[in-house]
Amino acid sequence: VMTAGKANFNPDLPATQQAKLDATWHGLHADIAKLSSFGEHRLLPEASHMIPKDDPDAVVAAIKELVNEAPKRKRS
């Protein structure tokens, strides 16, 4: 699960509320990643909601890792 570090930024929101919103958002994404025994949560601090546009290298790296790991995993 890739999380955009800049996705929830709202200039009208007080910093304390922004921090709370971000912590909740990141926690929910971490929870989603835990649903898989192979799940992983990655926070991309410089990316907006458009992660493939903002950090394409991170997306490519994650896909390569999945492809490289797939043969090592046994099907149940």
Tab-separated table of N, CA, C and O in Angstrom:
chain	number	residue	atom	x	y	z
A	1	VAL	N	0.857	-1.168	0.000
A	1	VAL	CA	0.000	0.000	0.000
A	1	VAL	C	0.899	1.225	0.000
A	1	VAL	O	1.732	1.390	0.877
A	2	MET	N	0.732	2.056	-0.990
A	2	MET	CA	1.510	3.290	-1.076
A	2	MET	C	0.632	4.454	-0.629
A	2	MET	O	-0.507	4.584	-1.073
A	3	THR	N	1.187	5.268	0.249
A	3	THR	CA	0.461	6.404	0.788
A	3	THR	C	1.143	7.699	0.381
A	3	THR	O	2.344	7.862	0.582
A	4	ALA	N	0.359	8.588	-0.178
A	4	ALA	CA	0.873	9.895	-0.567
A	4	ALA	C	1.049	10.768	0.668
A	4	ALA	O	0.123	10.932	1.456
A	5	GLY	N	2.234	11.316	0.832
A	5	GLY	CA	2.510	12.163	1.981
A	5	GLY	C	1.831	13.517	1.908
A	5	GLY	O	1.595	14.150	2.928
A	6	LYS	N	1.498	13.955	0.704
A	6	LYS	CA	0.886	15.268	0.536
A	6	LYS	C	-0.605	15.186	0.186
A	6	LYS	O	-1.223	16.196	-0.106
A	7	ALA	N	-1.176	14.022	0.249
A	7	ALA	CA	-2.544	13.834	-0.245
A	7	ALA	C	-3.594	14.596	0.538
A	7	ALA	O	-4.575	15.035	-0.020
A	8	ASN	N	-3.420	14.746	1.836
A	8	ASN	CA	-4.474	15.341	2.648
A	8	ASN	C	-4.209	16.788	3.016
A	8	ASN	O	-4.912	17.346	3.848
A	9	PHE	N	-3.208	17.400	2.440
A	9	PHE	CA	-2.858	18.756	2.832
A	9	PHE	C	-3.996	19.724	2.538
A	9	PHE	O	-4.540	19.772	1.449
A	10	ASN	N	-4.352	20.483	3.548
A	10	ASN	CA	-5.387	21.498	3.418
A	10	ASN	C	-4.882	22.760	4.113
A	10	ASN	O	-4.749	22.778	5.332
A	11	PRO	N	-4.590	23.823	3.365
A	11	PRO	CA	-4.032	25.025	3.983
A	11	PRO	C	-4.966	25.704	4.981
A	11	PRO	O	-4.519	26.480	5.820
A	12	ASP	N	-6.247	25.407	4.928
A	12	ASP	CA	-7.208	26.011	5.848
A	12	ASP	C	-7.357	25.231	7.157
A	12	ASP	O	-8.049	25.680	8.069
A	13	LEU	N	-6.715	24.084	7.240
A	13	LEU	CA	-6.826	23.234	8.424
A	13	LEU	C	-5.689	23.552	9.392
A	13	LEU	O	-4.531	23.628	8.973
A	14	PRO	N	-5.991	23.740	10.675
A	14	PRO	CA	-4.911	23.966	11.639
A	14	PRO	C	-3.925	22.793	11.646
A	14	PRO	O	-4.307	21.641	11.410
A	15	ALA	N	-2.662	23.091	11.902
A	15	ALA	CA	-1.599	22.078	11.838
A	15	ALA	C	-1.883	20.877	12.733
A	15	ALA	O	-1.608	19.738	12.345
A	16	THR	N	-2.445	21.101	13.913
A	16	THR	CA	-2.722	19.974	14.812
A	16	THR	C	-3.780	19.050	14.228
A	16	THR	O	-3.670	17.828	14.325
A	17	GLN	N	-4.804	19.632	13.601
A	17	GLN	CA	-5.832	18.804	12.968
A	17	GLN	C	-5.287	18.098	11.730
A	17	GLN	O	-5.642	16.956	11.457
A	18	GLN	N	-4.425	18.786	10.993
A	18	GLN	CA	-3.798	18.167	9.817
A	18	GLN	C	-2.975	16.966	10.239
A	18	GLN	O	-3.028	15.909	9.613
A	19	ALA	N	-2.208	17.109	11.305
A	19	ALA	CA	-1.371	16.007	11.797
A	19	ALA	C	-2.239	14.819	12.226
A	19	ALA	O	-1.897	13.664	11.957
A	20	LYS	N	-3.354	15.115	12.873
A	20	LYS	CA	-4.258	14.042	13.308
A	20	LYS	C	-4.875	13.330	12.099
A	20	LYS	O	-4.959	12.103	12.063
A	21	LEU	N	-5.299	14.100	11.110
A	21	LEU	CA	-5.855	13.522	9.887
A	21	LEU	C	-4.824	12.637	9.188
A	21	LEU	O	-5.132	11.511	8.784
A	22	ASP	N	-3.605	13.134	9.057
A	22	ASP	CA	-2.542	12.362	8.411
A	22	ASP	C	-2.259	11.064	9.170
A	22	ASP	O	-2.096	10.007	8.562
A	23	ALA	N	-2.186	11.142	10.483
A	23	ALA	CA	-1.916	9.945	11.294
A	23	ALA	C	-3.020	8.904	11.110
A	23	ALA	O	-2.747	7.703	10.991
A	24	THR	N	-4.260	9.364	11.053
A	24	THR	CA	-5.380	8.440	10.846
A	24	THR	C	-5.299	7.804	9.466
A	24	THR	O	-5.445	6.583	9.317
A	25	TRP	N	-5.048	8.615	8.458
A	25	TRP	CA	-4.950	8.134	7.081
A	25	TRP	C	-3.835	7.102	6.951
A	25	TRP	O	-4.030	6.030	6.372
A	26	HIS	N	-2.676	7.411	7.504
A	26	HIS	CA	-1.532	6.494	7.424
A	26	HIS	C	-1.819	5.205	8.191
A	26	HIS	O	-1.451	4.116	7.738
A	27	GLY	N	-2.480	5.339	9.326
A	27	GLY	CA	-2.842	4.158	10.103
A	27	GLY	C	-3.804	3.248	9.358
A	27	GLY	O	-3.671	2.014	9.402
A	28	LEU	N	-4.769	3.834	8.678
A	28	LEU	CA	-5.714	3.028	7.895
A	28	LEU	C	-5.002	2.291	6.760
A	28	LEU	O	-5.293	1.118	6.487
A	29	HIS	N	-4.066	2.954	6.116
A	29	HIS	CA	-3.312	2.296	5.049
A	29	HIS	C	-2.436	1.178	5.617
A	29	HIS	O	-2.311	0.117	5.000
A	30	ALA	N	-1.856	1.397	6.785
A	30	ALA	CA	-1.062	0.340	7.428
A	30	ALA	C	-1.960	-0.857	7.761
A	30	ALA	O	-1.551	-2.011	7.589
A	31	ASP	N	-3.167	-0.581	8.212
A	31	ASP	CA	-4.117	-1.663	8.511
A	31	ASP	C	-4.452	-2.462	7.251
A	31	ASP	O	-4.561	-3.696	7.299
A	32	ILE	N	-4.618	-1.785	6.137
A	32	ILE	CA	-4.912	-2.479	4.879
A	32	ILE	C	-3.743	-3.386	4.500
A	32	ILE	O	-3.940	-4.535	4.106
A	33	ALA	N	-2.529	-2.886	4.641
A	33	ALA	CA	-1.350	-3.686	4.298
A	33	ALA	C	-1.263	-4.938	5.161
A	33	ALA	O	-0.831	-6.000	4.691
A	34	LYS	N	-1.700	-4.855	6.395
A	34	LYS	CA	-1.645	-6.000	7.315
A	34	LYS	C	-2.636	-7.101	6.943
A	34	LYS	O	-2.538	-8.216	7.449
A	35	LEU	N	-3.574	-6.803	6.063
A	35	LEU	CA	-4.547	-7.815	5.660
A	35	LEU	C	-3.913	-8.921	4.823
A	35	LEU	O	-4.485	-9.993	4.676
A	36	SER	N	-2.745	-8.667	4.285
A	36	SER	CA	-2.019	-9.674	3.510
A	36	SER	C	-0.778	-10.090	4.275
A	36	SER	O	-0.098	-9.257	4.878
A	37	SER	N	-0.463	-11.368	4.220
A	37	SER	CA	0.767	-11.825	4.885
A	37	SER	C	2.008	-11.272	4.183
A	37	SER	O	3.099	-11.289	4.746
A	38	PHE	N	1.846	-10.774	2.982
A	38	PHE	CA	2.958	-10.173	2.244
A	38	PHE	C	2.804	-8.652	2.130
A	38	PHE	O	3.547	-8.006	1.408
A	39	GLY	N	1.818	-8.103	2.816
A	39	GLY	CA	1.533	-6.682	2.708
A	39	GLY	C	2.637	-5.802	3.267
A	39	GLY	O	3.355	-6.176	4.194
A	40	GLU	N	2.735	-4.630	2.700
A	40	GLU	CA	3.715	-3.644	3.143
A	40	GLU	C	3.130	-2.255	2.929
A	40	GLU	O	2.432	-2.014	1.948
A	41	HIS	N	3.425	-1.361	3.847
A	41	HIS	CA	2.956	0.019	3.749
A	41	HIS	C	4.147	0.923	3.490
A	41	HIS	O	5.135	0.873	4.212
A	42	ARG	N	4.047	1.729	2.453
A	42	ARG	CA	5.120	2.663	2.099
A	42	ARG	C	4.566	4.078	2.039
A	42	ARG	O	3.650	4.354	1.272
A	43	LEU	N	5.152	4.950	2.825
A	43	LEU	CA	4.787	6.359	2.811
A	43	LEU	C	5.730	7.096	1.870
A	43	LEU	O	6.953	6.985	1.988
A	44	LEU	N	5.157	7.810	0.921
A	44	LEU	CA	5.939	8.573	-0.053
A	44	LEU	C	5.745	10.057	0.258
A	44	LEU	O	4.803	10.683	-0.220
A	45	PRO	N	6.635	10.631	1.076
A	45	PRO	CA	6.432	11.973	1.600
A	45	PRO	C	6.305	13.074	0.558
A	45	PRO	O	5.621	14.062	0.786
A	46	GLU	N	6.912	12.918	-0.590
A	46	GLU	CA	6.880	13.978	-1.601
A	46	GLU	C	5.814	13.765	-2.664
A	46	GLU	O	5.716	14.543	-3.607
A	47	ALA	N	4.997	12.740	-2.514
A	47	ALA	CA	3.979	12.433	-3.520
A	47	ALA	C	2.608	12.948	-3.094
A	47	ALA	O	2.252	12.922	-1.916
A	48	SER	N	1.846	13.375	-4.090
A	48	SER	CA	0.441	13.719	-3.862
A	48	SER	C	-0.378	12.453	-4.129
A	48	SER	O	0.178	11.362	-4.266
A	49	HIS	N	-1.674	12.622	-4.271
A	49	HIS	CA	-2.534	11.472	-4.556
A	49	HIS	C	-2.187	10.825	-5.901
A	49	HIS	O	-2.500	9.666	-6.135
A	50	MET	N	-1.517	11.548	-6.758
A	50	MET	CA	-1.110	11.028	-8.070
A	50	MET	C	0.294	10.411	-7.958
A	50	MET	O	1.251	10.887	-8.560
A	51	ILE	N	0.409	9.359	-7.181
A	51	ILE	CA	1.702	8.737	-6.908
A	51	ILE	C	2.433	8.335	-8.189
A	51	ILE	O	3.629	8.610	-8.315
A	52	PRO	N	1.796	7.694	-9.168
A	52	PRO	CA	2.529	7.313	-10.383
A	52	PRO	C	3.141	8.504	-11.115
A	52	PRO	O	4.193	8.384	-11.724
A	53	LYS	N	2.494	9.657	-11.044
A	53	LYS	CA	3.022	10.862	-11.688
A	53	LYS	C	4.121	11.498	-10.839
A	53	LYS	O	5.150	11.917	-11.352
A	54	ASP	N	3.901	11.565	-9.524
A	54	ASP	CA	4.825	12.257	-8.629
A	54	ASP	C	6.066	11.446	-8.277
A	54	ASP	O	7.127	12.013	-8.033
A	55	ASP	N	5.928	10.127	-8.202
A	55	ASP	CA	7.069	9.275	-7.818
A	55	ASP	C	7.033	7.966	-8.599
A	55	ASP	O	6.863	6.883	-8.030
A	56	PRO	N	7.182	8.053	-9.928
A	56	PRO	CA	7.096	6.839	-10.740
A	56	PRO	C	8.162	5.811	-10.387
A	56	PRO	O	7.918	4.609	-10.494
A	57	ASP	N	9.322	6.254	-9.937
A	57	ASP	CA	10.377	5.304	-9.566
A	57	ASP	C	9.950	4.414	-8.406
A	57	ASP	O	10.288	3.226	-8.372
A	58	ALA	N	9.202	4.961	-7.461
A	58	ALA	CA	8.725	4.157	-6.331
A	58	ALA	C	7.734	3.097	-6.800
A	58	ALA	O	7.754	1.961	-6.317
A	59	VAL	N	6.888	3.457	-7.760
A	59	VAL	CA	5.914	2.507	-8.302
A	59	VAL	C	6.640	1.392	-9.061
A	59	VAL	O	6.368	0.205	-8.857
A	60	VAL	N	7.585	1.751	-9.894
A	60	VAL	CA	8.349	0.758	-10.659
A	60	VAL	C	9.116	-0.160	-9.716
A	60	VAL	O	9.121	-1.383	-9.896
A	61	ALA	N	9.734	0.407	-8.687
A	61	ALA	CA	10.496	-0.409	-7.731
A	61	ALA	C	9.589	-1.405	-7.018
A	61	ALA	O	9.954	-2.576	-6.836
A	62	ALA	N	8.399	-0.966	-6.621
A	62	ALA	CA	7.464	-1.863	-5.934
A	62	ALA	C	7.012	-2.998	-6.856
A	62	ALA	O	6.933	-4.158	-6.436
A	63	ILE	N	6.739	-2.681	-8.109
A	63	ILE	CA	6.327	-3.714	-9.065
A	63	ILE	C	7.458	-4.714	-9.295
A	63	ILE	O	7.238	-5.931	-9.300
A	64	LYS	N	8.673	-4.220	-9.445
A	64	LYS	CA	9.824	-5.113	-9.634
A	64	LYS	C	10.006	-6.037	-8.434
A	64	LYS	O	10.295	-7.225	-8.595
A	65	GLU	N	9.835	-5.487	-7.220
A	65	GLU	CA	9.951	-6.324	-6.026
A	65	GLU	C	8.904	-7.432	-6.034
A	65	GLU	O	9.214	-8.583	-5.712
A	66	LEU	N	7.676	-7.095	-6.393
A	66	LEU	CA	6.610	-8.099	-6.443
A	66	LEU	C	6.918	-9.188	-7.471
A	66	LEU	O	6.742	-10.376	-7.210
A	67	VAL	N	7.378	-8.778	-8.641
A	67	VAL	CA	7.698	-9.739	-9.701
A	67	VAL	C	8.849	-10.638	-9.265
A	67	VAL	O	8.817	-11.861	-9.483
A	68	ASN	N	9.858	-10.073	-8.634
A	68	ASN	CA	11.014	-10.857	-8.200
A	68	ASN	C	10.680	-11.803	-7.053
A	68	ASN	O	11.270	-12.867	-6.938
A	69	GLU	N	9.745	-11.420	-6.205
A	69	GLU	CA	9.382	-12.242	-5.063
A	69	GLU	C	8.355	-13.322	-5.390
A	69	GLU	O	8.281	-14.350	-4.713
A	70	ALA	N	7.588	-13.136	-6.437
A	70	ALA	CA	6.496	-14.065	-6.763
A	70	ALA	C	6.954	-15.517	-6.897
A	70	ALA	O	6.320	-16.408	-6.340
A	71	PRO	N	8.051	-15.804	-7.598
A	71	PRO	CA	8.448	-17.210	-7.714
A	71	PRO	C	8.881	-17.843	-6.392
A	71	PRO	O	8.829	-19.059	-6.244
A	72	LYS	N	9.257	-17.042	-5.436
A	72	LYS	CA	9.725	-17.554	-4.140
A	72	LYS	C	8.572	-17.942	-3.222
A	72	LYS	O	8.759	-18.644	-2.253
A	73	ARG	N	7.394	-17.474	-3.528
A	73	ARG	CA	6.243	-17.716	-2.674
A	73	ARG	C	5.472	-18.942	-3.135
A	73	ARG	O	5.187	-19.108	-4.302
A	74	LYS	N	5.143	-19.774	-2.175
A	74	LYS	CA	4.396	-20.981	-2.500
A	74	LYS	C	2.905	-20.669	-2.508
A	74	LYS	O	2.417	-19.889	-1.725
A	75	ARG	N	2.216	-21.321	-3.414
A	75	ARG	CA	0.757	-21.208	-3.425
A	75	ARG	C	0.203	-22.136	-2.373
A	75	ARG	O	0.665	-23.247	-2.201
A	76	SER	N	-0.817	-21.678	-1.702
A	76	SER	CA	-1.440	-22.566	-0.703
A	76	SER	C	-2.686	-23.205	-1.230
A	76	SER	O	-3.192	-22.939	-2.230
